[in-house]
């Protein structure tokens, strides 16, 4: 039985939680869920190369999902920060149906440079439904900044994807451990929030404000009261339009867990890959 109701899959989703709360595990399980129905998925992995495990089985002995990895230590091909436009066109047109864009090796400022060109091309060329996972979303869309530099243009395009992308077939999945740093326009565009453990008031505040705008006071208070004590892997599915507010123990994803904390005996060099 799936953890993810169909009602949440037709709009934008935010997956929130502090480090170690199960946020990335839930995001991977959600990706596996939509891929089994032949959905197109593009994952923007900006910092930690957390997503390459999707291409291998849980035990690392068999191929996993047929994602193409661009850039990073496990990339099938190298990736330069100037390639945003080309990749955006490939993803939007459907020529690159399953992709992990690993930007961990980009130069300072390269993340924003790539994203600006990528987002503009994706919006222009998008055909059909594409799930766009934006990991560490606060890196692309932090709280408003002044000026007209690359960081501000990145915020502009993140907001445009969030507010206008749905009509183009884009389904955004924002994931962040720094809820308080994510731009308000991104969070407010999400019909669904999956909230894992959040222990500090500044991290909880954006979630509480979203709840108060999308449900009754009693439900909002019930979710708020539990946020700091949720067990790892447990979170709230809060879907305003569908009136779903359920606490769920999420199933673990089924592909290779390359983001697990090393225990000294791990050897990822021999992992079989699609």
XYZ file of N, CA and C in Angstrom:
822
model
N 0.854 -1.201 0.000
C 0.000 0.000 0.000
C 0.880 1.237 0.000
N 0.541 2.162 -0.846
C 1.366 3.356 -0.966
C 1.102 4.341 0.166
N 2.132 5.092 0.525
C 1.985 6.170 1.506
C 1.449 7.448 0.872
N 1.397 7.496 -0.456
C 1.151 8.759 -1.141
C -0.200 8.745 -1.854
N -1.178 9.464 -1.325
C -2.491 9.500 -1.974
C -2.421 10.201 -3.329
N -3.268 9.737 -4.249
C -3.273 10.311 -5.587
C -3.549 11.808 -5.568
N -4.299 12.264 -4.578
C -4.687 13.677 -4.517
C -3.501 14.614 -4.418
N -2.379 14.127 -3.895
C -1.234 15.003 -3.706
C -0.306 15.027 -4.908
N -0.544 14.170 -5.891
C 0.412 14.013 -6.984
C 0.140 14.917 -8.175
N -0.925 15.685 -8.119
C -1.265 16.563 -9.238
C -0.885 18.016 -8.987
N -0.164 18.263 -7.904
C 0.228 19.627 -7.576
C 1.610 19.614 -6.932
N 2.073 20.771 -6.522
C 3.406 20.880 -5.926
C 3.406 20.352 -4.491
N 4.557 19.805 -4.095
C 4.722 19.209 -2.770
C 5.986 19.774 -2.134
N 5.927 20.041 -0.836
C 7.122 20.412 -0.072
C 7.375 19.331 0.972
N 8.607 18.789 0.987
C 8.999 17.788 1.970
C 10.005 18.441 2.910
N 9.629 18.566 4.171
C 10.376 19.377 5.121
C 10.789 18.540 6.324
N 11.938 18.864 6.892
C 12.382 18.168 8.094
C 13.853 18.401 8.349
N 14.241 18.336 9.612
C 15.640 18.540 9.968
C 16.471 17.339 9.528
N 17.785 17.494 9.521
C 18.691 16.413 9.164
C 18.431 15.195 10.047
N 18.301 14.028 9.406
C 18.085 12.806 10.153
C 16.642 12.491 10.472
N 15.708 13.291 9.958
C 14.291 13.084 10.269
C 13.601 12.135 9.300
N 14.262 11.794 8.189
C 13.668 10.923 7.182
C 13.196 11.644 5.942
N 13.519 12.917 5.829
C 13.061 13.746 4.705
C 13.517 13.189 3.354
N 14.812 12.927 3.211
C 15.333 12.447 1.930
C 14.802 11.057 1.611
N 14.656 10.209 2.625
C 14.085 8.883 2.425
C 12.671 8.977 1.863
N 11.863 9.875 2.403
C 10.504 10.067 1.908
C 10.510 10.583 0.478
N 11.412 11.515 0.181
C 11.498 12.051 -1.178
C 11.858 10.956 -2.178
N 12.785 10.074 -1.801
C 13.162 8.981 -2.695
C 12.009 7.999 -2.883
N 11.293 7.696 -1.809
C 10.141 6.802 -1.923
C 9.071 7.398 -2.829
N 8.884 8.713 -2.748
C 7.914 9.378 -3.614
C 8.336 9.291 -5.075
N 9.630 9.479 -5.339
C 10.131 9.353 -6.713
C 9.927 7.931 -7.229
N 10.266 6.938 -6.417
C 10.046 5.555 -6.837
C 8.570 5.305 -7.144
N 7.695 5.903 -6.362
C 6.252 5.715 -6.542
C 5.776 6.247 -7.885
N 6.216 7.435 -8.271
C 5.740 8.001 -9.539
C 6.439 7.351 -10.735
N 7.697 6.900 -10.552
C 8.413 6.266 -11.662
C 7.776 4.938 -12.047
N 7.230 4.211 -11.072
C 6.603 2.915 -11.399
C 5.384 3.094 -12.299
N 4.838 4.296 -12.331
C 3.727 4.606 -13.229
C 4.203 5.322 -14.488
N 5.509 5.185 -14.768
C 6.121 5.714 -16.002
C 6.150 7.233 -16.068
N 6.164 7.888 -14.915
C 6.280 9.347 -14.907
C 7.695 9.778 -15.273
N 7.810 10.965 -15.830
C 9.109 11.579 -16.074
C 9.544 12.333 -14.827
N 10.823 12.211 -14.481
C 11.338 12.819 -13.258
C 12.711 13.421 -13.522
N 12.913 14.638 -13.053
C 14.233 15.266 -13.061
C 14.546 15.692 -11.630
N 15.733 15.322 -11.145
C 16.141 15.622 -9.779
C 17.322 16.578 -9.810
N 17.171 17.719 -9.178
C 18.274 18.665 -9.033
C 18.930 18.411 -7.680
N 20.156 17.916 -7.709
C 20.890 17.535 -6.494
C 22.080 18.475 -6.358
N 21.959 19.549 -5.590
C 22.942 20.627 -5.669
C 24.187 20.497 -4.805
N 24.147 19.667 -3.751
C 25.208 19.773 -2.752
C 25.927 18.467 -2.448
N 25.170 17.395 -2.132
C 25.783 16.233 -1.485
C 25.798 14.945 -2.297
N 25.399 14.970 -3.563
C 25.354 13.745 -4.374
C 24.569 12.650 -3.658
N 23.374 13.006 -3.189
C 22.576 12.104 -2.363
C 21.702 11.135 -3.151
N 21.594 11.311 -4.467
C 20.539 10.609 -5.198
C 21.008 9.500 -6.125
N 22.315 9.291 -6.303
C 22.740 8.316 -7.297
C 22.329 6.888 -6.943
N 22.017 6.610 -5.666
C 21.606 5.275 -5.262
C 20.357 4.767 -5.963
N 19.571 5.665 -6.579
C 18.378 5.225 -7.303
C 18.699 4.254 -8.427
N 19.907 4.282 -8.943
C 20.227 3.438 -10.092
C 20.686 2.038 -9.694
N 20.601 1.708 -8.393
C 20.974 0.364 -7.933
C 19.909 -0.186 -6.996
N 19.895 -1.508 -6.846
C 18.958 -2.166 -5.935
C 19.347 -1.883 -4.491
N 18.453 -2.212 -3.569
C 18.698 -1.930 -2.155
C 19.973 -2.579 -1.650
N 20.269 -3.796 -2.120
C 21.482 -4.492 -1.666
C 22.705 -4.149 -2.506
N 22.534 -3.329 -3.526
C 23.654 -2.909 -4.354
C 24.150 -3.954 -5.335
N 23.408 -5.039 -5.482
C 23.887 -6.147 -6.327
C 23.225 -6.201 -7.696
N 22.178 -5.418 -7.894
C 21.443 -5.446 -9.164
C 21.140 -4.019 -9.616
N 20.916 -3.834 -10.895
C 20.551 -2.498 -11.365
C 19.244 -2.031 -10.748
N 19.137 -0.707 -10.588
C 17.922 -0.120 -10.065
C 17.133 0.585 -11.141
N 16.769 1.826 -10.902
C 15.963 2.579 -11.855
C 16.853 3.201 -12.934
N 16.345 3.300 -14.163
C 17.196 3.740 -15.289
C 17.350 5.249 -15.403
N 17.795 5.883 -14.326
C 18.082 7.316 -14.373
C 19.416 7.565 -15.058
N 19.490 8.656 -15.791
C 20.754 9.143 -16.322
C 21.319 10.163 -15.328
N 22.572 9.996 -14.926
C 23.195 10.924 -13.987
C 24.137 11.835 -14.753
N 23.905 13.135 -14.617
C 24.753 14.125 -15.254
C 25.539 14.845 -14.174
N 26.870 14.739 -14.243
C 27.726 15.410 -13.282
C 27.939 14.604 -12.024
N 28.829 15.128 -11.157
C 29.076 14.498 -9.869
C 29.973 13.272 -9.952
N 30.283 12.667 -8.815
C 31.228 11.545 -8.778
C 30.713 10.278 -9.437
N 29.394 10.156 -9.602
C 28.810 8.964 -10.221
C 28.182 9.274 -11.575
N 28.514 10.415 -12.145
C 27.884 10.837 -13.385
C 28.201 9.926 -14.552
N 27.183 9.650 -15.373
C 27.416 8.924 -16.620
C 28.156 9.810 -17.619
N 27.939 11.106 -17.499
C 28.664 12.091 -18.300
C 29.005 13.266 -17.396
N 30.071 13.995 -17.670
C 30.374 15.193 -16.877
C 29.376 16.298 -17.177
N 29.321 17.283 -16.303
C 28.366 18.376 -16.465
C 29.026 19.687 -16.096
N 28.841 20.692 -16.946
C 29.371 22.029 -16.692
C 28.218 22.963 -16.355
N 28.483 23.968 -15.565
C 27.430 24.890 -15.136
C 26.834 25.689 -16.291
N 27.507 25.706 -17.444
C 26.989 26.433 -18.605
C 25.977 25.614 -19.410
N 25.687 24.379 -18.974
C 24.838 23.482 -19.760
C 23.364 23.564 -19.390
N 22.969 24.516 -18.563
C 21.596 24.573 -18.075
C 20.549 24.628 -19.166
N 20.768 25.451 -20.170
C 19.772 25.590 -21.228
C 19.577 24.278 -21.977
N 20.664 23.619 -22.338
C 20.569 22.369 -23.087
C 19.854 21.292 -22.280
N 20.183 21.184 -20.999
C 19.557 20.163 -20.162
C 18.082 20.479 -19.946
N 17.754 21.758 -19.749
C 16.355 22.149 -19.592
C 15.514 21.771 -20.801
N 16.077 21.948 -22.000
C 15.357 21.598 -23.224
C 15.169 20.092 -23.340
N 16.184 19.316 -22.980
C 16.083 17.855 -23.046
C 15.049 17.329 -22.062
N 15.045 17.869 -20.848
C 14.079 17.437 -19.839
C 12.659 17.844 -20.243
N 12.496 19.084 -20.678
C 11.168 19.573 -21.043
C 10.563 18.845 -22.218
N 11.370 18.516 -23.210
C 10.872 17.866 -24.418
C 10.611 16.382 -24.234
N 11.128 15.813 -23.145
C 10.954 14.382 -22.904
C 12.086 13.520 -23.413
N 13.109 14.125 -23.995
C 14.245 13.351 -24.501
C 15.144 12.840 -23.378
N 14.985 13.404 -22.202
C 15.725 12.951 -21.021
C 14.676 12.687 -19.928
N 14.003 11.530 -19.991
C 12.831 11.310 -19.132
C 13.144 11.087 -17.658
N 14.293 10.483 -17.359
C 14.688 10.228 -15.974
C 16.112 10.718 -15.781
N 16.288 11.764 -14.983
C 17.613 12.356 -14.871
C 17.898 12.820 -13.452
N 19.173 12.686 -13.081
C 19.684 13.242 -11.829
C 20.759 14.246 -12.206
N 20.532 15.501 -11.875
C 21.477 16.560 -12.205
C 22.313 16.827 -10.957
N 23.527 16.307 -10.933
C 24.401 16.399 -9.759
C 25.337 17.594 -9.924
N 25.135 18.601 -9.088
C 25.875 19.855 -9.199
C 26.899 20.037 -8.087
N 27.226 18.946 -7.403
C 28.117 19.034 -6.244
C 29.494 19.587 -6.600
N 29.930 19.390 -7.834
C 31.278 19.816 -8.235
C 31.298 21.175 -8.927
N 30.165 21.867 -8.974
C 30.134 23.169 -9.631
C 30.974 24.186 -8.862
N 31.487 25.155 -9.590
C 32.249 26.245 -9.004
C 31.312 27.170 -8.220
N 31.842 28.021 -7.339
C 30.992 28.989 -6.646
C 30.186 29.835 -7.632
N 28.903 29.900 -7.426
C 28.026 30.619 -8.332
C 27.504 29.780 -9.475
N 28.107 28.609 -9.695
C 27.698 27.760 -10.805
C 26.297 27.192 -10.640
N 25.925 26.949 -9.410
C 24.590 26.429 -9.120
C 23.514 27.368 -9.653
N 23.644 28.651 -9.329
C 22.659 29.634 -9.773
C 22.735 29.843 -11.286
N 23.949 29.834 -11.810
C 24.119 30.011 -13.259
C 23.389 28.907 -14.021
N 23.593 27.672 -13.591
C 22.938 26.540 -14.249
C 21.432 26.637 -14.108
N 20.956 26.915 -12.895
C 19.522 26.874 -12.628
C 18.757 27.931 -13.412
N 19.310 29.118 -13.538
C 18.642 30.186 -14.286
C 18.384 29.754 -15.719
N 19.426 29.238 -16.384
C 19.285 28.808 -17.773
C 18.390 27.572 -17.884
N 18.536 26.649 -16.946
C 17.744 25.419 -16.943
C 16.262 25.722 -16.798
N 15.916 26.542 -15.814
C 14.510 26.834 -15.545
C 13.848 27.560 -16.709
N 14.562 28.525 -17.289
C 13.996 29.267 -18.419
C 13.726 28.335 -19.599
N 14.676 27.441 -19.898
C 14.500 26.513 -21.010
C 13.414 25.486 -20.710
N 13.345 25.035 -19.468
C 12.328 24.058 -19.091
C 10.930 24.642 -19.235
N 10.732 25.841 -18.769
C 9.422 26.487 -18.882
C 9.007 26.646 -20.345
N 9.971 26.950 -21.186
C 9.665 27.191 -22.600
C 9.379 25.902 -23.353
N 10.072 24.817 -22.997
C 9.996 23.591 -23.796
C 9.132 22.495 -23.181
N 8.601 22.703 -21.976
C 7.887 21.641 -21.253
C 6.688 21.130 -22.037
N 6.649 19.806 -22.180
C 5.525 19.122 -22.820
C 5.173 17.917 -21.966
N 3.924 17.826 -21.550
C 3.522 16.723 -20.702
C 3.938 16.949 -19.261
N 3.626 15.985 -18.400
C 3.891 16.108 -16.971
C 5.329 15.709 -16.652
N 6.011 16.561 -15.898
C 7.366 16.289 -15.418
C 7.410 16.593 -13.923
N 7.874 15.631 -13.141
C 8.119 15.886 -11.718
C 9.541 16.423 -11.568
N 9.654 17.612 -11.015
C 10.956 18.242 -10.812
C 11.245 18.275 -9.319
N 12.196 17.448 -8.892
C 12.600 17.407 -7.492
C 13.707 18.429 -7.276
N 13.500 19.357 -6.363
C 14.505 20.369 -6.065
C 15.015 20.114 -4.653
N 16.110 19.374 -4.570
C 16.721 19.048 -3.282
C 17.429 20.279 -2.730
N 17.453 20.403 -1.393
C 18.033 21.585 -0.747
C 17.504 22.852 -1.426
N 16.167 22.939 -1.479
C 15.513 23.987 -2.275
C 15.895 25.392 -1.844
N 16.293 25.565 -0.591
C 16.693 26.897 -0.118
C 17.949 27.394 -0.815
N 18.729 26.477 -1.426
C 19.913 26.900 -2.179
C 19.514 27.640 -3.458
N 18.379 27.268 -4.026
C 17.908 27.902 -5.251
C 16.997 29.088 -4.966
N 16.219 28.985 -3.897
C 15.223 30.022 -3.615
C 15.258 30.416 -2.146
N 16.313 31.099 -1.733
C 16.356 31.600 -0.356
C 15.418 32.788 -0.204
N 15.311 33.284 1.002
C 14.503 34.475 1.225
C 14.964 35.603 0.306
N 14.059 36.484 -0.017
C 14.307 37.529 -1.019
C 15.618 38.274 -0.779
N 16.357 38.485 -1.871
C 17.578 39.274 -1.826
C 17.430 40.476 -2.752
N 18.254 41.467 -2.514
C 18.230 42.632 -3.374
C 19.181 42.486 -4.543
N 19.099 43.425 -5.475
C 20.023 43.407 -6.602
C 19.493 42.591 -7.767
N 20.341 42.465 -8.783
C 19.942 41.738 -9.989
C 20.975 40.678 -10.339
N 21.714 40.203 -9.368
C 22.725 39.193 -9.612
C 22.127 37.824 -9.840
N 23.008 36.822 -9.995
C 22.568 35.468 -10.301
C 21.685 34.896 -9.195
N 22.014 35.203 -7.934
C 21.215 34.677 -6.827
C 19.778 35.181 -6.903
N 19.607 36.467 -7.238
C 18.268 37.032 -7.331
C 17.516 36.476 -8.534
N 18.198 36.277 -9.651
C 17.556 35.686 -10.820
C 17.163 34.235 -10.562
N 17.961 33.514 -9.778
C 17.602 32.143 -9.409
C 16.306 32.133 -8.606
N 16.166 33.070 -7.670
C 14.926 33.198 -6.904
C 13.759 33.485 -7.843
N 13.987 34.391 -8.798
C 12.932 34.728 -9.758
C 12.431 33.488 -10.485
N 13.356 32.649 -10.953
C 12.946 31.478 -11.731
C 12.358 30.395 -10.850
N 12.832 30.264 -9.624
C 12.206 29.313 -8.703
C 10.756 29.710 -8.437
N 10.522 31.016 -8.232
C 9.166 31.501 -8.009
C 8.298 31.290 -9.251
N 8.879 31.502 -10.426
C 8.109 31.342 -11.659
C 7.725 29.882 -11.875
N 8.669 28.961 -11.614
C 8.347 27.538 -11.706
C 7.221 27.178 -10.737
N 7.295 27.743 -9.528
C 6.312 27.414 -8.501
C 4.931 27.976 -8.818
N 4.884 29.192 -9.326
C 3.594 29.861 -9.518
C 2.987 29.626 -10.895
N 3.821 29.371 -11.913
C 3.302 29.207 -13.272
C 3.596 27.842 -13.871
N 4.422 27.061 -13.214
C 4.851 25.790 -13.790
C 3.762 24.744 -13.895
N 2.806 24.776 -12.973
C 1.768 23.736 -12.966
C 0.985 23.723 -14.278
N 0.706 24.897 -14.811
C -0.049 24.970 -16.066
C 0.756 24.446 -17.248
N 2.074 24.337 -17.067
C 2.951 23.796 -18.111
C 3.197 22.300 -17.931
N 2.594 21.695 -16.902
C 2.783 20.269 -16.658
C 3.846 19.951 -15.627
N 4.441 20.979 -15.020
C 5.493 20.755 -14.031
C 4.885 20.500 -12.658
N 5.361 19.452 -11.998
C 4.968 19.134 -10.630
C 6.228 19.227 -9.778
N 6.337 20.252 -8.967
C 7.545 20.495 -8.189
C 7.493 19.742 -6.870
N 8.632 19.198 -6.486
C 8.797 18.579 -5.178
C 9.966 19.279 -4.500
N 9.655 20.256 -3.648
C 10.685 20.973 -2.912
C 11.084 20.142 -1.691
N 12.374 20.043 -1.443
C 12.852 19.329 -0.256
C 13.912 20.184 0.422
N 13.759 20.409 1.720
C 14.737 21.230 2.427
C 14.741 20.927 3.920
N 15.899 21.060 4.520
C 16.039 20.964 5.969
C 16.024 22.348 6.617
N 15.998 23.379 5.812
C 16.016 24.754 6.322
C 14.737 25.467 5.882
N 13.650 25.042 6.471
C 12.337 25.578 6.111
C 12.292 27.093 6.230
N 12.928 27.609 7.268
C 12.894 29.050 7.523
C 13.641 29.840 6.462
N 14.484 29.170 5.666
C 15.274 29.858 4.643
C 14.664 29.758 3.254
N 13.630 28.945 3.079
C 13.003 28.778 1.773
C 12.055 29.937 1.490
N 12.093 30.424 0.269
C 11.277 31.573 -0.098
C 9.795 31.277 0.110
N 9.087 32.250 0.662
C 7.667 32.079 0.981
C 6.826 31.706 -0.239
N 7.174 32.229 -1.411
C 6.382 31.961 -2.608
C 6.424 30.494 -2.998
N 7.538 29.832 -2.701
C 7.653 28.408 -3.034
C 6.770 27.573 -2.120
N 6.833 27.853 -0.825
C 6.044 27.087 0.124
C 4.551 27.348 -0.057
N 4.190 28.585 -0.293
C 2.765 28.920 -0.428
C 2.159 28.356 -1.707
N 2.988 28.002 -2.689
C 2.481 27.423 -3.936
C 2.170 25.936 -3.802
N 2.581 25.328 -2.709
C 2.426 23.880 -2.527
C 1.057 23.557 -1.944
N 0.326 22.666 -2.622
C -0.945 22.184 -2.095
C -0.723 21.155 -0.991
N 0.460 20.530 -1.009
C 0.756 19.486 -0.027
C 2.078 19.755 0.660
N 2.100 19.595 1.969
C 3.323 19.624 2.752
C 3.472 18.279 3.452
N 4.658 17.698 3.348
C 5.004 16.536 4.158
C 5.997 17.021 5.199
N 5.556 17.038 6.442
C 6.362 17.613 7.524
C 6.917 16.521 8.415
N 8.235 16.380 8.407
C 8.937 15.501 9.339
C 9.333 16.326 10.566
N 10.198 15.774 11.383
C 10.564 16.432 12.644
C 11.219 17.786 12.404
N 10.679 18.787 13.071
C 11.218 20.146 13.054
C 11.262 20.606 14.504
N 12.434 20.905 15.007
C 12.577 21.115 16.449
C 12.712 22.569 16.876
N 13.030 23.455 15.960
C 13.228 24.848 16.362
C 12.033 25.698 15.948
N 11.723 26.721 16.728
C 10.572 27.574 16.401
C 10.668 28.227 15.029
N 11.875 28.662 14.630
C 11.988 29.339 13.337
C 11.757 28.379 12.179
N 12.080 27.090 12.365
C 11.805 26.094 11.324
C 10.333 25.718 11.285
N 9.687 25.729 12.436
C 8.277 25.359 12.513
C 7.345 26.465 12.018
N 7.746 27.711 12.173
C 6.856 28.836 11.889
C 6.278 28.824 10.466
N 7.075 28.614 9.402
C 6.469 28.596 8.060
C 5.437 27.482 7.890
N 5.689 26.331 8.522
C 4.736 25.221 8.438
C 3.447 25.577 9.160
N 3.572 26.161 10.336
C 2.397 26.547 11.117
C 1.560 27.584 10.361
N 2.216 28.536 9.718
C 1.487 29.547 8.945
C 0.748 28.897 7.772
N 1.405 27.946 7.118
C 0.753 27.230 6.007
C -0.469 26.470 6.513
N -0.320 25.789 7.653
C -1.425 25.027 8.228
C -2.608 25.921 8.555
N -2.347 27.057 9.149
C -3.433 27.952 9.545
C -4.187 28.498 8.347
N -3.498 28.533 7.195
C -4.156 29.013 5.975
C -4.900 27.903 5.238
N -4.644 26.641 5.622
C -5.176 25.525 4.840
C -6.048 24.545 5.615
N -6.192 24.752 6.920
C -7.044 23.851 7.685
C -7.601 24.588 8.903
N -8.397 23.885 9.693
C -9.007 24.507 10.869
C -8.000 24.608 12.012
N -8.349 25.384 13.025
C -7.435 25.658 14.118
C -7.068 24.398 14.893
N -8.013 23.515 15.101
C -7.754 22.310 15.886
C -6.759 21.393 15.186
N -6.930 21.219 13.876
C -6.000 20.363 13.127
C -4.615 20.984 13.087
N -4.557 22.280 12.849
C -3.265 22.967 12.821
C -2.551 22.826 14.153
N -3.287 22.970 15.244
C -2.692 22.859 16.574
C -2.200 21.445 16.844
N -2.942 20.450 16.362
C -2.552 19.052 16.566
C -1.245 18.729 15.839
N -1.131 19.202 14.613
C 0.107 18.972 13.855
C 1.260 19.728 14.508
N 1.030 20.986 14.830
C 2.083 21.815 15.428
C 2.616 21.202 16.714
N 1.739 20.664 17.552
C 2.149 20.126 18.846
C 3.070 18.924 18.714
N 3.019 18.226 17.580
C 3.811 17.000 17.416
C 5.105 17.188 16.640
N 5.310 18.355 16.016
C 6.414 18.518 15.071
C 7.786 18.240 15.691
N 7.993 18.649 16.915
C 9.318 18.508 17.521
C 9.600 17.099 18.021
N 8.588 16.241 18.073
C 8.770 14.909 18.658
C 8.517 13.774 17.683
N 8.337 14.067 16.409
C 8.098 13.011 15.420
C 9.308 12.095 15.317
N 9.069 10.791 15.270
C 10.161 9.836 15.134
C 10.697 9.845 13.706
N 11.934 9.451 13.562
C 12.548 9.396 12.240
C 11.731 8.496 11.313
N 11.432 9.011 10.125
C 10.638 8.257 9.155
C 9.146 8.495 9.261
N 8.730 9.222 10.295
C 7.316 9.544 10.483
C 7.090 11.021 10.158
N 5.995 11.313 9.505
C 5.692 12.701 9.173
C 4.214 12.884 8.924
N 3.826 14.124 8.764
C 2.443 14.480 8.459
C 2.293 14.723 6.962
N 1.307 14.086 6.340
C 0.881 14.468 4.997
C -0.253 15.458 5.155
N -0.013 16.671 4.736
C -0.995 17.738 4.869
C -1.349 18.241 3.478
N -2.528 17.896 3.015
C -2.978 18.268 1.671
C -4.237 19.117 1.809
N -4.084 20.420 1.621
C -5.173 21.344 1.874
C -6.385 21.108 1.004
N -6.189 20.999 -0.299
C -7.311 20.878 -1.218
C -8.085 19.582 -0.994
N -7.365 18.483 -0.708
C -8.008 17.185 -0.508
C -8.447 16.959 0.930
N -8.150 17.901 1.816
C -8.518 17.790 3.229
C -7.920 16.532 3.869
N -6.652 16.264 3.532
C -5.933 15.130 4.114
C -4.914 15.675 5.115
N -5.031 15.253 6.360
C -4.074 15.636 7.397
C -3.810 14.388 8.245
N -2.872 13.564 7.760
C -2.616 12.256 8.367
C -1.162 12.129 8.788
N -0.947 11.584 9.981
C 0.398 11.246 10.413
C 0.722 9.847 9.896
N 1.877 9.707 9.224
C 2.213 8.482 8.506
C 3.615 8.015 8.868
N 3.777 6.711 9.029
C 5.104 6.093 9.089
C 5.442 5.664 7.672
N 6.364 6.378 7.047
C 6.642 6.157 5.634
C 7.463 4.891 5.415
N 7.105 4.151 4.356
C 7.901 2.994 3.967
C 9.264 3.456 3.487
N 10.289 2.667 3.760
C 11.623 3.000 3.268
C 11.675 2.792 1.758
N 12.422 3.631 1.094
C 12.582 3.476 -0.349
C 13.293 2.161 -0.664
N 13.176 1.687 -1.891
C 13.604 0.326 -2.240
C 14.910 0.257 -3.016
N 15.490 1.400 -3.317
C 16.764 1.399 -4.035
C 17.917 1.569 -3.046
N 19.123 1.700 -3.566
C 20.323 1.702 -2.732
C 20.415 2.973 -1.881
N 20.740 2.781 -0.611
C 20.799 3.907 0.316
C 22.221 4.471 0.363
N 22.554 5.276 -0.633
C 23.913 5.834 -0.681
C 24.087 7.018 0.268
N 22.985 7.518 0.840
C 23.099 8.657 1.750
C 23.132 8.240 3.216
N 23.172 6.922 3.476
C 23.258 6.446 4.854
C 24.593 6.847 5.464
N 24.608 7.075 6.766
C 25.839 7.426 7.459
C 26.834 6.265 7.374
N 28.059 6.481 6.860
C 29.033 5.391 6.734
C 29.338 4.763 8.093
N 29.492 3.432 8.116
C 29.815 2.761 9.370
C 31.225 2.170 9.380
N 32.005 2.481 8.355
C 33.379 1.991 8.293
C 33.531 0.719 7.500
N 32.393 0.056 7.204
C 32.446 -1.195 6.453
C 31.823 -1.069 5.069
N 31.408 0.133 4.717
C 30.729 0.332 3.442
C 31.746 0.434 2.303
N 31.359 -0.139 1.178
C 32.170 -0.004 -0.034
C 31.219 0.171 -1.208
N 31.011 1.441 -1.567
C 30.054 1.743 -2.634
C 30.667 1.578 -4.023
N 31.945 1.245 -4.107
C 32.610 1.174 -5.410
C 32.105 0.008 -6.245
N 31.572 -1.024 -5.608
C 31.134 -2.220 -6.336
C 29.636 -2.289 -6.540
N 28.943 -1.182 -6.300
C 27.490 -1.170 -6.443
C 27.093 -1.319 -7.913
N 26.197 -2.276 -8.190
C 25.704 -2.459 -9.556
C 24.761 -1.327 -9.900
N 24.810 -0.880 -11.142
C 24.011 0.283 -11.527
C 23.295 0.058 -12.846
N 22.117 0.682 -12.952
C 21.402 0.677 -14.219
C 22.208 1.458 -15.246
